[in-house]
Amino acid sequence: MDIGITKTAFWDVDFAGLSSEKHADFIIARVFQYGIAEDIKTVVKHYAPVQIKHAIEHTRGMDKKALALAQLFTS
């Protein structure tokens, strides 16, 4: 992973094989659902609000808390 987030939200994938650009939607959604506060801060700094909003809106199975949290950062 090349943006400096922890492995917390990525327990079931090859963390080293993730690219912040190629897998942006997946990374954003996972961090908002399962990540720690520091990871959320890093994602918000690295990705544009439009990109975060797109990832959250187009990820199936997002829980209401993750959606609400993401909306705080994209409004």
PDB file of C-alpha atoms in Angstrom:
ATOM      1  CA  MET A   1       0.000   0.000   0.000  1.00  0.00           C
ATOM      2  CA  ASP A   2       1.480   3.292  -1.031  1.00  0.00           C
ATOM      3  CA  ILE A   3      -0.504   5.896   0.949  1.00  0.00           C
ATOM      4  CA  GLY A   4       0.392   4.907   4.498  1.00  0.00           C
ATOM      5  CA  ILE A   5      -2.698   3.238   5.934  1.00  0.00           C
ATOM      6  CA  THR A   6      -2.709   0.254   8.265  1.00  0.00           C
ATOM      7  CA  LYS A   7      -3.754  -3.298   7.425  1.00  0.00           C
ATOM      8  CA  THR A   8      -6.708  -3.137   9.845  1.00  0.00           C
ATOM      9  CA  ALA A   9      -9.443  -3.005   7.186  1.00  0.00           C
ATOM     10  CA  PHE A  10      -7.687  -5.391   4.814  1.00  0.00           C
ATOM     11  CA  TRP A  11      -7.412  -8.630   6.777  1.00  0.00           C
ATOM     12  CA  ASP A  12      -8.613 -10.776   3.874  1.00  0.00           C
ATOM     13  CA  VAL A  13      -6.699  -9.385   0.889  1.00  0.00           C
ATOM     14  CA  ASP A  14      -3.097  -9.100  -0.292  1.00  0.00           C
ATOM     15  CA  PHE A  15      -2.395  -5.716   1.268  1.00  0.00           C
ATOM     16  CA  ALA A  16       0.943  -5.307  -0.492  1.00  0.00           C
ATOM     17  CA  GLY A  17      -0.742  -5.778  -3.881  1.00  0.00           C
ATOM     18  CA  LEU A  18      -3.128  -2.840  -3.462  1.00  0.00           C
ATOM     19  CA  SER A  19      -2.494   0.348  -5.404  1.00  0.00           C
ATOM     20  CA  SER A  20      -3.970   3.619  -4.141  1.00  0.00           C
ATOM     21  CA  GLU A  21      -4.920   4.621  -7.682  1.00  0.00           C
ATOM     22  CA  LYS A  22      -5.965   1.332  -9.251  1.00  0.00           C
ATOM     23  CA  HIS A  23      -7.969   0.126  -6.234  1.00  0.00           C
ATOM     24  CA  ALA A  24      -9.167   3.507  -4.949  1.00  0.00           C
ATOM     25  CA  ASP A  25     -12.880   2.657  -4.633  1.00  0.00           C
ATOM     26  CA  PHE A  26     -12.129  -0.566  -2.785  1.00  0.00           C
ATOM     27  CA  ILE A  27      -9.663   1.116  -0.418  1.00  0.00           C
ATOM     28  CA  ILE A  28     -11.965   4.031   0.354  1.00  0.00           C
ATOM     29  CA  ALA A  29     -14.977   1.820   1.043  1.00  0.00           C
ATOM     30  CA  ARG A  30     -13.015  -0.610   3.226  1.00  0.00           C
ATOM     31  CA  VAL A  31     -11.449   2.146   5.300  1.00  0.00           C
ATOM     32  CA  PHE A  32     -14.781   3.852   5.948  1.00  0.00           C
ATOM     33  CA  GLN A  33     -16.376   0.539   6.913  1.00  0.00           C
ATOM     34  CA  TYR A  34     -13.615  -1.127   8.920  1.00  0.00           C
ATOM     35  CA  GLY A  35     -10.681   1.247   9.281  1.00  0.00           C
ATOM     36  CA  ILE A  36      -9.379   3.102  12.287  1.00  0.00           C
ATOM     37  CA  ALA A  37      -9.626   6.885  12.689  1.00  0.00           C
ATOM     38  CA  GLU A  38      -6.061   7.500  11.475  1.00  0.00           C
ATOM     39  CA  ASP A  39      -6.751   5.546   8.280  1.00  0.00           C
ATOM     40  CA  ILE A  40      -9.898   7.580   7.623  1.00  0.00           C
ATOM     41  CA  LYS A  41      -7.901  10.796   8.051  1.00  0.00           C
ATOM     42  CA  THR A  42      -5.287   9.525   5.602  1.00  0.00           C
ATOM     43  CA  VAL A  43      -7.914   8.574   3.012  1.00  0.00           C
ATOM     44  CA  VAL A  44      -9.581  11.989   3.327  1.00  0.00           C
ATOM     45  CA  LYS A  45      -6.216  13.713   2.787  1.00  0.00           C
ATOM     46  CA  HIS A  46      -5.244  11.494  -0.157  1.00  0.00           C
ATOM     47  CA  TYR A  47      -8.489  11.337  -2.150  1.00  0.00           C
ATOM     48  CA  ALA A  48     -10.726  14.135  -3.398  1.00  0.00           C
ATOM     49  CA  PRO A  49     -14.220  14.464  -1.871  1.00  0.00           C
ATOM     50  CA  VAL A  50     -15.760  13.605  -5.254  1.00  0.00           C
ATOM     51  CA  GLN A  51     -13.770  10.379  -5.408  1.00  0.00           C
ATOM     52  CA  ILE A  52     -14.747   9.430  -1.847  1.00  0.00           C
ATOM     53  CA  LYS A  53     -18.414  10.129  -2.551  1.00  0.00           C
ATOM     54  CA  HIS A  54     -18.298   8.035  -5.739  1.00  0.00           C
ATOM     55  CA  ALA A  55     -16.662   5.083  -3.976  1.00  0.00           C
ATOM     56  CA  ILE A  56     -19.134   5.119  -1.098  1.00  0.00           C
ATOM     57  CA  GLU A  57     -22.207   5.479  -3.306  1.00  0.00           C
ATOM     58  CA  HIS A  58     -21.135   2.687  -5.672  1.00  0.00           C
ATOM     59  CA  THR A  59     -20.106   0.080  -3.107  1.00  0.00           C
ATOM     60  CA  ARG A  60     -22.747  -2.477  -2.339  1.00  0.00           C
ATOM     61  CA  GLY A  61     -23.347  -3.372   1.273  1.00  0.00           C
ATOM     62  CA  MET A  62     -22.143  -0.150   2.871  1.00  0.00           C
ATOM     63  CA  ASP A  63     -23.622   0.191   6.342  1.00  0.00           C
ATOM     64  CA  LYS A  64     -25.477   3.314   7.427  1.00  0.00           C
ATOM     65  CA  LYS A  65     -22.768   4.449   9.834  1.00  0.00           C
ATOM     66  CA  ALA A  66     -20.085   4.310   7.146  1.00  0.00           C
ATOM     67  CA  LEU A  67     -22.324   6.207   4.734  1.00  0.00           C
ATOM     68  CA  ALA A  68     -23.046   8.897   7.322  1.00  0.00           C
ATOM     69  CA  LEU A  69     -19.368   9.259   8.184  1.00  0.00           C
ATOM     70  CA  ALA A  70     -18.372   9.554   4.547  1.00  0.00           C
ATOM     71  CA  GLN A  71     -21.040  12.200   3.976  1.00  0.00           C
ATOM     72  CA  LEU A  72     -19.445  14.354   6.684  1.00  0.00           C
ATOM     73  CA  PHE A  73     -16.247  14.477   4.643  1.00  0.00           C
ATOM     74  CA  THR A  74     -17.847  14.991   1.221  1.00  0.00           C
ATOM     75  CA  SER A  75     -20.423  17.665   1.960  1.00  0.00           C
TER      76      SER A  75
END
